XYZ file of C-alpha atoms in Angstrom:
344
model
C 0.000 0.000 0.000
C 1.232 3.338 -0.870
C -0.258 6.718 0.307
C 0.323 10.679 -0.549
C -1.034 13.562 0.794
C -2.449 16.239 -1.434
C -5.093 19.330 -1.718
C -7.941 19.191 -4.348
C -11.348 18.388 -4.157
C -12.973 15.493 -4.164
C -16.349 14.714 -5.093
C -17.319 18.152 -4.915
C -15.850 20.872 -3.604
C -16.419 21.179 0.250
C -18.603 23.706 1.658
C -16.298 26.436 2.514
C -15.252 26.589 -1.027
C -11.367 25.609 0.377
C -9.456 22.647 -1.002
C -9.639 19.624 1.244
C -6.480 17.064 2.447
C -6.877 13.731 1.030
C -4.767 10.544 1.405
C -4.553 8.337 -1.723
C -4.559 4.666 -0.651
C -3.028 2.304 -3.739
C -4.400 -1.262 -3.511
C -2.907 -4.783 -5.254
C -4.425 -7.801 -4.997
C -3.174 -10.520 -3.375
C -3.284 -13.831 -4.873
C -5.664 -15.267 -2.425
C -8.164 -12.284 -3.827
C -8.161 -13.900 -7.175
C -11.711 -14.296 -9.211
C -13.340 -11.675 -6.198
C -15.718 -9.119 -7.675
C -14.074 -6.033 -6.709
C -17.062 -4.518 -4.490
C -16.674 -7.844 -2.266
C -12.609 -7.337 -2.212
C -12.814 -3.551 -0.896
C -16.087 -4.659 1.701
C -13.058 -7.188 2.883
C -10.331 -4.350 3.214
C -12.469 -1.603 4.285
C -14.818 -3.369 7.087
C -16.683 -0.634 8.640
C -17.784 0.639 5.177
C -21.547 -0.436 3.915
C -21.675 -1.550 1.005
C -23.544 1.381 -0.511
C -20.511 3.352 0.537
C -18.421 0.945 -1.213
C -19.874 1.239 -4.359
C -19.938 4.948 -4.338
C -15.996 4.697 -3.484
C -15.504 2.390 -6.804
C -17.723 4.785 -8.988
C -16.465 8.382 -7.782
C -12.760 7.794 -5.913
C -11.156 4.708 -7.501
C -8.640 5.480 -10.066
C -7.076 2.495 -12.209
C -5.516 2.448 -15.544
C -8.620 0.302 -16.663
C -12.042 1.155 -16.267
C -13.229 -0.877 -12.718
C -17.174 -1.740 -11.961
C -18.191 -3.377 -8.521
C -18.638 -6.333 -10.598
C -15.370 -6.246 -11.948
C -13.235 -9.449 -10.881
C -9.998 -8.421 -9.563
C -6.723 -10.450 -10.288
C -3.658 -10.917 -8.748
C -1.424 -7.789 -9.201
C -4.420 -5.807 -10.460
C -3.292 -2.007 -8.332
C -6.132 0.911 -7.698
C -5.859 3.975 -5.778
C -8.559 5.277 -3.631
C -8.861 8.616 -2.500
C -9.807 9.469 0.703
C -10.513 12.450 2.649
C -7.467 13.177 5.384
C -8.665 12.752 9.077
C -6.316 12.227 12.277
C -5.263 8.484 12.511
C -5.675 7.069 15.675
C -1.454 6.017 16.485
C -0.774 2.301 16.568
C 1.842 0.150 17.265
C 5.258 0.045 14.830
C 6.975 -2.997 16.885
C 7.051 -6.051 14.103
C 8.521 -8.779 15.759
C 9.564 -11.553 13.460
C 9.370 -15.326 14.630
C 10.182 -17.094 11.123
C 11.509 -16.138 8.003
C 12.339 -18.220 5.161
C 12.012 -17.450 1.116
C 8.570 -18.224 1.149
C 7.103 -17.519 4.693
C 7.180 -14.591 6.937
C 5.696 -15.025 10.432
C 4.865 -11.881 12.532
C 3.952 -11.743 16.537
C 1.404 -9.002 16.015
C 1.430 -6.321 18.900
C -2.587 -6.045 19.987
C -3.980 -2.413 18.578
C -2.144 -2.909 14.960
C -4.557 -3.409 11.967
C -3.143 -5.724 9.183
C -4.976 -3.932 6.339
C -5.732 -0.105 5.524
C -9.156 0.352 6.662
C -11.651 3.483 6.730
C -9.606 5.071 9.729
C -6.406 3.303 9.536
C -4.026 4.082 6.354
C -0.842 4.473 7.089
C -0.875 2.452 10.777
C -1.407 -1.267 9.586
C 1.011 -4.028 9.126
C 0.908 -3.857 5.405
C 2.003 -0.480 5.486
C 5.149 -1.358 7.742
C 5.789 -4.346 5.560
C 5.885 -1.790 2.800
C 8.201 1.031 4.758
C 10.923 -2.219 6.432
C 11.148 -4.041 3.018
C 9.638 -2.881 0.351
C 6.455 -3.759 -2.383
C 5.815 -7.557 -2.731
C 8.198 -8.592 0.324
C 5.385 -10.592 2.160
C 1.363 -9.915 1.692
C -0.875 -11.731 5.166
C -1.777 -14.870 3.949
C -5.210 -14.580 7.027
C -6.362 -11.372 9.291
C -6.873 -11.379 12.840
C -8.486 -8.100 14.527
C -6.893 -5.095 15.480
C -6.996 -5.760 19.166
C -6.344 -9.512 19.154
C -2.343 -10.025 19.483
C -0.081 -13.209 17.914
C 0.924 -14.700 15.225
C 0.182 -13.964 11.926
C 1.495 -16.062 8.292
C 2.600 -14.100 5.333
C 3.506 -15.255 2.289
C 6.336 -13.982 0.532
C 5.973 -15.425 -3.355
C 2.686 -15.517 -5.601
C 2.338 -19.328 -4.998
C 2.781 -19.560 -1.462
C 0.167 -17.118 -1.482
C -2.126 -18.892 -3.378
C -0.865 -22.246 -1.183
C -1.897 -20.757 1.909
C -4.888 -19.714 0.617
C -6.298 -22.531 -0.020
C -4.755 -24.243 3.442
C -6.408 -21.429 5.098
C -9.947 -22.136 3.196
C -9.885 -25.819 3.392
C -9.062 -26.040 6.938
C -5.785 -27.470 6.910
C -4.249 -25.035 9.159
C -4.839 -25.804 13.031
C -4.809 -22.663 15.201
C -5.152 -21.649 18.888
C -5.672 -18.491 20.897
C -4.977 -18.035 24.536
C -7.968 -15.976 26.059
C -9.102 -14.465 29.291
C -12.274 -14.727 30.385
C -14.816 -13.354 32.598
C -15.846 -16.151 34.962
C -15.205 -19.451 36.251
C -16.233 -22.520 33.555
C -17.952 -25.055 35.888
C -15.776 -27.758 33.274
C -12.158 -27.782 32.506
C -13.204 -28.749 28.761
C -16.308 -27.381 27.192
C -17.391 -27.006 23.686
C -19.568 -24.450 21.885
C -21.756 -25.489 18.941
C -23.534 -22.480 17.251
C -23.975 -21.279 14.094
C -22.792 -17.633 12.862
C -24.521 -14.830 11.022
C -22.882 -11.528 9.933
C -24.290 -8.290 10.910
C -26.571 -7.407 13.766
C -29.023 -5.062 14.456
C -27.141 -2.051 16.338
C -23.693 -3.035 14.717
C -23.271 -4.119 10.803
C -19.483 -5.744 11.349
C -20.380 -7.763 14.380
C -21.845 -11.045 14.597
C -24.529 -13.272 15.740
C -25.691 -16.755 16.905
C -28.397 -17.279 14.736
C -29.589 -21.155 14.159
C -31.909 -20.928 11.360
C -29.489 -18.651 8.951
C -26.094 -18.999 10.243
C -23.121 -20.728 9.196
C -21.683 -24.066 11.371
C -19.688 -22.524 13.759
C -17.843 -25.073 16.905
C -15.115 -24.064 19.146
C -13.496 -26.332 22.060
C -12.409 -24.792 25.436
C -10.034 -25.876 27.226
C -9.226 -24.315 31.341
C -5.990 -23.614 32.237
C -6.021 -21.545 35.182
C -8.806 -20.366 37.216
C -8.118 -16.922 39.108
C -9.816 -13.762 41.224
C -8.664 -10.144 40.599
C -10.014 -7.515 42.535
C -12.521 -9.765 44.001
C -14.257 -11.021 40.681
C -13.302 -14.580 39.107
C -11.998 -14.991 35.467
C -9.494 -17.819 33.484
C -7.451 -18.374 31.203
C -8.180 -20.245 28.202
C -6.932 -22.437 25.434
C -9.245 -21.804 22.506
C -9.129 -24.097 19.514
C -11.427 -23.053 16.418
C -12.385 -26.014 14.402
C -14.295 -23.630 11.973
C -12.621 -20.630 11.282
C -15.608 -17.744 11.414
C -15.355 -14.014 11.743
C -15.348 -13.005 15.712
C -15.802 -17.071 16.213
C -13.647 -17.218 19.704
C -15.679 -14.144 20.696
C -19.462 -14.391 20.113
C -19.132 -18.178 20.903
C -17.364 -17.322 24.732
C -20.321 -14.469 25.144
C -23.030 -17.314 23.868
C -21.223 -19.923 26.547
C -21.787 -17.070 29.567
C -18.208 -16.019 29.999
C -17.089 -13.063 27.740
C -13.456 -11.991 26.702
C -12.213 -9.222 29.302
C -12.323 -6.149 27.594
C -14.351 -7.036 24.561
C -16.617 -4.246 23.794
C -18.459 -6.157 21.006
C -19.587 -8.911 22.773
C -18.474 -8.005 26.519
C -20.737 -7.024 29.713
C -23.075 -3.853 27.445
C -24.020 -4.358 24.125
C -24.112 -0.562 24.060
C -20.423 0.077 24.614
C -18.872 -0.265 21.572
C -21.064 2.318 20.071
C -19.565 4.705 22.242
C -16.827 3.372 22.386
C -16.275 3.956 18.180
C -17.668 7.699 18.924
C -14.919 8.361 21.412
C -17.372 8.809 24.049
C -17.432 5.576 26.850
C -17.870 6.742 29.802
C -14.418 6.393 32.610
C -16.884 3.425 34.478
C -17.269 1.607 31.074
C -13.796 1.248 31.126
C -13.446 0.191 34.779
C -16.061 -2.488 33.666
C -14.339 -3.650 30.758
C -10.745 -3.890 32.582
C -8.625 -3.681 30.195
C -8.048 -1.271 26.730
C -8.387 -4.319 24.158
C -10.073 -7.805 24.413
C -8.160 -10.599 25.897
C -7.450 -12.774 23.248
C -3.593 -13.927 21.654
C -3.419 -15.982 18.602
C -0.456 -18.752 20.296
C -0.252 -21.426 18.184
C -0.428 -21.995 14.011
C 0.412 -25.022 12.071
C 0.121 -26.209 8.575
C 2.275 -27.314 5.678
C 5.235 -25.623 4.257
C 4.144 -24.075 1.062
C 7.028 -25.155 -0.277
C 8.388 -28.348 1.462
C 4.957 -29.481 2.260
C 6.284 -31.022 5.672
C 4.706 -29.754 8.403
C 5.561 -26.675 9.958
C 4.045 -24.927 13.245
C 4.941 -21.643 15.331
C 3.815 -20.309 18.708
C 3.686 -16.941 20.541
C 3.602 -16.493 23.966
C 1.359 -14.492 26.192
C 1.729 -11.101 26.452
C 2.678 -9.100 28.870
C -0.617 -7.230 29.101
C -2.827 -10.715 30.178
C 0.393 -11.640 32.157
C -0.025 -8.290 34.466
C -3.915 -8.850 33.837
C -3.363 -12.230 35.479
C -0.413 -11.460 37.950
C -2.995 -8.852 39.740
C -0.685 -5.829 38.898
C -2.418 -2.363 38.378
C -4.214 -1.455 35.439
C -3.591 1.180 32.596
C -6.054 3.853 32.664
C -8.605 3.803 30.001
C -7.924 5.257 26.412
C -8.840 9.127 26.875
C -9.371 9.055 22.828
C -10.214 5.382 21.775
C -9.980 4.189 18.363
C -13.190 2.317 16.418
C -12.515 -1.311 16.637
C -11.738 -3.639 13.582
């Protein structure tokens, strides 16, 4: 992704008859992308947008060499620009530890708060865009996305087929992953599983999810305790999480649906109402008390699948953070985010 700064109008010319800052955003798709009608591959990249935003992006801000309709089907190496009007970008996190590196793969340990891929308020502050600034176009492109807040390891791949390998590895289920979470709670079981189908979009918030057994899609996580504890009086636990389905907020929605939400998780947490004010910059100092901690509890620890290019088996794991280590340890808590950033 590349980005410049510039004055000129946009769609029209803004009220007060001034030029306005924009950011141009250049987009090329990834090999995994391949065959995607373009409207679906910018609703994937740009989250928080509705899709009749979307299509008025394609029609009246996307710039291309060829002419591009939402129903165009993008192509590996196809690059756009968007244009975007300039607002202040929340900062984020430029720490990019590496934990593998080899001519095909690039594994990352993802600090929690970075965004992988430009999105409506992010631009510049992703992990594509340090990829970019360390080592230049085409180095590595994520091969999977986890959410902003949710720490660990994420796979790149670092050549056209072992981006189109992992691609299908990560569609057909043949990569095994699991997250380390802390919950709110004490599971009555040490094991426990959670069967429940998902369905995007609710009615209060269009990225988030819901348990929905007429229209959603099979959805099954096990559980596993590791360590029961009390903090300030109230119980929680840590978990070992492993996703047999791999669903959009699956670890999440599935530990609200079981009774025992991720600390800190303002989708799905203790008020449905707090991540709306929570993305207007406006939750309330007790919210935060509530919620404990700045970002949900959850650290993708372990990933394993085949080499793209050996095909022998390969797996890598992260560690818990230091953040759920103090969490657990008792120690005192950060105060809450004075100007908090909308969610991914």
């Amino acid at each position: 992704m590349n980005e410049k700064s510039a004055e000129s109008p946009l769609d029209s010319p803004p009220a007060s008859g001034l030029p306005e800052r924009y950011v141009e955003i250049e987009y090329t798709v990834e090999p995994n992308y391949a065959g995607w009608r373009l409207d679906r591959y910018l609703g994937e990249k740009l989250r928080r947008l509705s899709h009749a935003r979307i299509q008025r992006i394609i029609q009246r801000g996307l710039f291309c060499e060829h002419r591009l309709k939402p129903s165009t089907l993008v192509y590996p190496g196809l690059t756009f620009r968007i244009r975007r009007n300039m607002s202040a970008e929340p900062e984020t996190p430029t720490e990019l530890p590496t934990v593998f590196q080899d001519d095909w793969l690039l594994v990352l340990d993802k600090p929690a708060g970075l965004p992988i891929h430009p999105t409506a308020r992010y631009q510049k502050g992703t992990l594509v865009s340090l990829l970019r600034e360390r080592f230049g176009e085409r180095f590595a492109e994520p091969a999977h996305r986890l959410d902003r807040e949710t720490s660990g390891l994420v796979v790149c791949g670092r050549t056209t087929e072992a981006c189109r390998v992992l691609g299908r590895l990560f569609l057909s289920r043949d990569v095994h992953k699991e997250y380390l979470a802390v919950c709110e709670g004490h599971p009555p079981e040490d094991t426990f599983t959670v069967d429940a189908p998902i369905a995007e979009g609710t009615e209060l918030i269009r990225i988030a999810v819901r348990i929905d057994r007429t229209e959603g899609k099979e959805s099954r996580t096990r559980f596993q305790v590791l360590q029961r504890f009390v903090r300030d009086g109230a119980p929680f636990a840590l978990l070992r999480c492993y996703p047999e389905t791999g669903r959009q907020h699956q670890i999440r929605i599935h530990l609200h649906e079981a009774g025992f939400p991720l600390v800190g998780d303002k989708m799905y947490g203790p008020d449905p109402g707090y991540f709306d004010r929570f993305s207007k910059h406006a939750l309330e100092p007790e919210a935060w008390a509530r919620l404990r901690l700045p970002r949900h509890a959850l650290h993708a620890a372990h990933i394993a699948f085949p080499h793209p290019g050996t095909r022998q088996p390969v797996s890598f794991d992260s560690p818990l953070p230091a953040d759920l280590v103090d969490f657990m340890a008792g120690k005192p808590l950060a105060p809450g985010p004075e100007d908090a950033a909308s969610a991914a």
